[in-house]
Coordinates of C-alpha atoms in Angstrom, one line a residue:
M625 CA 19.4 -1.0 -0.7
S626 CA 22.9 -0.2 -1.7
T627 CA 24.4 3.0 -3.0
F628 CA 26.8 4.0 -5.8
T629 CA 28.9 7.2 -5.8
D630 CA 29.7 8.6 -9.3
L631 CA 33.3 9.7 -8.9
R632 CA 33.0 12.2 -11.8
D633 CA 30.8 14.6 -9.7
G634 CA 30.2 13.0 -6.3
N635 CA 26.5 12.3 -6.9
V636 CA 25.3 9.3 -4.8
Y637 CA 22.6 7.0 -6.2
R638 CA 20.5 4.3 -4.7
T639 CA 20.9 1.0 -6.5
V640 CA 18.6 -2.0 -6.7
R641 CA 18.9 -5.5 -7.8
I642 CA 16.0 -6.8 -10.0
G643 CA 16.5 -10.3 -11.2
N644 CA 20.0 -10.6 -12.5
Q645 CA 20.3 -6.9 -13.2
C646 CA 21.6 -4.1 -11.0
W647 CA 20.0 -0.7 -11.8
L648 CA 20.4 2.9 -10.6
A649 CA 17.2 3.5 -8.7
E650 CA 17.3 7.2 -9.6
N651 CA 17.5 9.2 -12.8
L652 CA 21.0 10.1 -13.8
R653 CA 22.3 13.6 -12.8
Y654 CA 25.6 13.7 -14.7
L655 CA 25.8 17.1 -16.2
P656 CA 29.1 18.0 -18.0
A657 CA 27.4 20.8 -19.9
V658 CA 23.9 22.2 -20.3
C659 CA 22.0 23.6 -23.2
P660 CA 18.8 25.7 -23.5
A661 CA 15.9 23.7 -25.0
T662 CA 16.0 26.2 -27.9
S663 CA 19.5 25.0 -29.0
T664 CA 19.6 23.7 -32.5
P665 CA 20.4 20.0 -32.7
D666 CA 23.6 19.2 -34.6
G667 CA 24.1 15.5 -33.8
S668 CA 26.4 16.2 -30.9
A669 CA 25.7 15.3 -27.2
M670 CA 23.3 17.7 -25.6
Y671 CA 22.2 18.0 -22.0
Y672 CA 19.1 19.7 -20.5
V673 CA 17.6 20.4 -17.1
Y674 CA 13.9 20.8 -17.1
D675 CA 12.8 24.5 -17.5
Y676 CA 16.4 25.8 -17.4
Q677 CA 17.2 27.9 -20.4
G678 CA 20.7 29.0 -19.6
D679 CA 24.2 27.5 -20.2
S680 CA 25.6 27.5 -16.7
V681 CA 26.1 24.0 -15.2
H682 CA 26.4 25.6 -11.7
E683 CA 23.1 27.3 -12.0
A684 CA 21.4 24.3 -13.6
K685 CA 22.5 22.1 -10.7
A686 CA 21.1 24.5 -8.2
T687 CA 17.5 24.0 -9.5
A688 CA 14.9 21.8 -7.9
N689 CA 14.2 20.0 -11.1
Y690 CA 17.8 18.9 -11.4
R691 CA 17.7 17.6 -7.8
N692 CA 14.3 15.9 -8.1
Y693 CA 14.3 14.5 -11.7
G694 CA 17.9 14.5 -12.9
V695 CA 19.1 15.5 -16.4
L696 CA 17.5 15.1 -19.8
Y697 CA 19.8 13.8 -22.5
N698 CA 19.6 13.6 -26.2
W699 CA 20.5 10.1 -27.5
P700 CA 24.1 10.9 -28.4
A701 CA 24.6 12.2 -24.8
A702 CA 22.8 9.3 -23.3
L703 CA 25.1 6.7 -25.0
T704 CA 28.1 7.9 -23.0
A705 CA 26.5 9.4 -19.9
C706 CA 26.7 6.4 -17.5
P707 CA 29.7 6.1 -15.3
A708 CA 32.5 3.5 -15.6
G709 CA 31.2 0.0 -14.8
W710 CA 27.7 1.0 -15.9
H711 CA 26.0 1.5 -19.2
L712 CA 22.8 2.7 -20.9
P713 CA 20.5 -0.3 -21.1
S714 CA 19.7 -1.9 -24.4
D715 CA 16.2 -2.3 -25.6
A716 CA 16.5 -6.0 -24.6
E717 CA 17.7 -5.1 -21.1
W718 CA 14.6 -2.9 -20.6
S719 CA 12.5 -5.8 -21.8
E720 CA 14.3 -8.1 -19.4
L721 CA 13.5 -5.8 -16.5
T722 CA 9.7 -5.6 -17.2
G723 CA 9.6 -9.3 -18.1
F724 CA 11.1 -10.3 -14.7
V725 CA 8.8 -8.1 -12.7
I726 CA 5.8 -9.5 -14.6
S727 CA 6.9 -13.0 -13.9
S728 CA 7.4 -12.3 -10.2
D729 CA 3.7 -12.4 -9.4
E730 CA 0.6 -13.5 -11.1
R731 CA -1.2 -10.2 -10.3
I732 CA 1.4 -8.2 -12.3
T733 CA 0.8 -8.0 -16.0
A734 CA 1.8 -5.9 -19.0
A735 CA -1.2 -3.6 -18.2
N736 CA 0.0 -2.7 -14.7
V737 CA 3.7 -3.4 -14.5
G738 CA 4.3 0.4 -14.6
Y739 CA 2.7 0.7 -11.2
A740 CA 5.2 -1.8 -9.9
L741 CA 8.1 0.2 -11.2
K742 CA 6.9 3.7 -10.4
S743 CA 7.6 5.6 -7.3
C744 CA 4.6 5.7 -4.9
R745 CA 4.9 9.5 -4.6
Q746 CA 1.7 10.6 -6.3
V747 CA -1.0 13.3 -6.1
D748 CA -4.1 11.6 -4.4
S749 CA -2.3 8.3 -4.0
P750 CA -4.6 5.8 -2.2
L751 CA -1.6 4.5 -0.3
G752 CA -1.6 7.6 1.9
D753 CA 1.2 8.6 4.2
D754 CA 4.3 9.8 2.4
C755 CA 3.0 8.4 -0.9
N756 CA 0.1 10.8 -1.1
T757 CA 1.8 14.1 -1.9
T758 CA 1.7 17.2 -4.1
E759 CA 5.4 18.0 -3.5
H760 CA 7.9 17.2 -6.2
P761 CA 9.3 14.7 -7.1
R762 CA 6.0 12.9 -7.7
W763 CA 3.5 11.7 -10.3
E764 CA 0.3 13.5 -11.1
S765 CA -3.0 11.9 -10.0
D766 CA -4.1 8.8 -11.8
H767 CA -7.8 9.3 -12.5
T768 CA -8.4 5.7 -13.6
D769 CA -11.1 3.9 -11.7
L770 CA -9.3 2.2 -8.8
G771 CA -11.0 -1.1 -9.4
A772 CA -10.5 -2.0 -5.7
D773 CA -12.8 -1.5 -2.7
A774 CA -11.8 0.2 0.6
S775 CA -10.7 -3.1 2.2
V776 CA -8.3 -3.7 -0.6
I777 CA -6.8 -0.2 -0.3
S778 CA -6.5 -0.7 3.4
A779 CA -4.6 -3.9 2.8
I780 CA -2.3 -2.1 0.4
R781 CA -1.5 0.4 3.1
R782 CA -0.7 -2.3 5.7
M783 CA 1.2 -4.7 3.4
V784 CA 3.4 -2.2 1.6
R785 CA 5.9 -4.9 0.5
N786 CA 3.3 -7.5 -0.6
F787 CA 3.0 -7.9 -4.4
V788 CA -0.5 -9.4 -4.3
S789 CA -2.0 -6.7 -2.0
R790 CA -0.5 -3.7 -3.8
A791 CA -0.9 -4.6 -7.4
P792 CA -4.7 -3.8 -7.8
A793 CA -4.4 -0.1 -6.9
R794 CA -4.1 2.4 -9.7
C795 CA -1.1 4.1 -8.4
G796 CA 2.7 3.8 -8.2
A797 CA 3.5 1.1 -5.7
D798 CA 7.3 0.9 -6.1
L799 CA 7.2 -2.9 -5.6
V800 CA 10.8 -3.5 -6.7
D801 CA 12.4 -0.2 -5.5
F802 CA 13.0 1.0 -9.1
S803 CA 11.3 4.3 -8.1
A804 CA 10.6 5.6 -11.6
L805 CA 9.9 9.4 -11.6
P806 CA 8.5 11.4 -14.5
G807 CA 11.2 13.9 -15.6
G808 CA 9.2 15.0 -18.6
R809 CA 11.0 15.7 -21.9
S810 CA 12.8 18.3 -24.0
T811 CA 11.4 18.5 -27.5
Y812 CA 10.7 21.1 -30.2
G813 CA 12.5 23.9 -28.3
G814 CA 10.7 23.5 -25.0
F815 CA 10.1 21.4 -21.9
Y816 CA 6.9 19.3 -21.5
R817 CA 5.0 17.0 -19.1
L818 CA 7.1 17.1 -15.9
G819 CA 5.3 15.0 -13.3
D820 CA 3.1 13.5 -15.9
L821 CA 5.3 11.5 -18.3
G822 CA 8.7 9.8 -17.9
Y823 CA 10.9 8.7 -20.9
W824 CA 14.1 6.7 -20.6
W825 CA 16.5 6.1 -23.5
S826 CA 17.8 2.7 -24.5
A827 CA 21.1 2.2 -26.3
T828 CA 19.4 0.4 -29.2
E829 CA 19.0 2.3 -32.5
A830 CA 15.7 1.9 -34.3
S831 CA 16.8 3.7 -37.5
P832 CA 19.4 6.3 -38.5
L833 CA 17.2 9.0 -37.0
R834 CA 15.5 7.2 -34.1
A835 CA 16.2 5.1 -31.1
W836 CA 14.1 2.9 -28.8
C837 CA 13.0 4.2 -25.4
R838 CA 10.6 3.4 -22.6
Q839 CA 7.7 5.6 -21.5
M840 CA 5.6 5.6 -18.4
T841 CA 2.5 7.7 -17.8
T842 CA 0.1 8.1 -14.9
G843 CA -1.4 4.8 -16.0
G844 CA 0.1 1.3 -15.5
T845 CA 1.7 0.4 -18.8
V846 CA 5.4 0.7 -19.8
N847 CA 5.4 1.7 -23.4
R848 CA 8.1 1.0 -26.0
W849 CA 8.6 3.7 -28.6
D850 CA 11.1 4.6 -31.2
M851 CA 11.7 8.3 -30.9
N852 CA 13.8 11.0 -32.5
K853 CA 17.4 11.1 -31.3
P854 CA 17.5 14.8 -30.6
Y855 CA 14.8 14.6 -27.9
G856 CA 15.9 15.0 -24.3
Y857 CA 14.9 12.1 -22.1
S858 CA 15.9 10.7 -18.7
V859 CA 18.6 8.0 -18.3
R860 CA 18.8 5.0 -16.0
C861 CA 22.0 3.0 -15.9
V862 CA 22.5 -0.7 -15.5
R863 CA 25.6 -2.4 -14.1
D864 CA 27.9 -3.9 -16.7
Q865 CA 28.3 -7.3 -15.1
A866 CA 25.2 -9.6 -14.8
L867 CA 24.6 -10.8 -11.3
S868 CA 24.2 -14.4 -10.2
G869 CA 22.6 -16.1 -7.2
T870 CA 19.2 -15.6 -5.7
A871 CA 17.4 -12.5 -7.1
S872 CA 16.2 -9.8 -4.7
F873 CA 12.8 -9.8 -6.3

């Protein structure tokens, strides 16, 4: 896996090629300013760090939530947050990502593609080892019936890079190294659902007041919603130039 250094602030990100796209494999941490969740939306760019209610960028960057989950951006901020050479993915680019992963293996479907994209770090993960953790960053436990017997779970542990063996488990498997983590959201003057829900903006407007995003929960789906532009969600950036040649996954 390669890395990219954001020259604006020195943050270093893992990157991953998925199909003909190159994505940041971490939530964006660019933070030129920070607002309390109680700030009144006025249509301008606003930046939040989960549970931080001050206005000091230095203090916000010192928090564990900033390090673990990155920054929450309202839609105007998200549109310009990505560094030069990268951009906020469009709704179509998000669909290209999930479509490619689904097409990569017959066991991956719209019902479980989220497991392929999510970090394996999860409370009570059946994958064990470093994946089974209560320490942040991580996902909450998925209480869905595993739908796999002990022998399948054992195979999943042994064959951690094998699509077919890992797909049945109801847990993040990080099959394509996208490593989605649930940064929660900033809405209605507060912060909600850290470790339980992840939202990521797209650059595509749904209406004058709303824009398209993607949502992942402790389950396996990747949901497409149009949400209010003032909400604070995570950002993943995609490289401007499409890649050619043999895909990594």
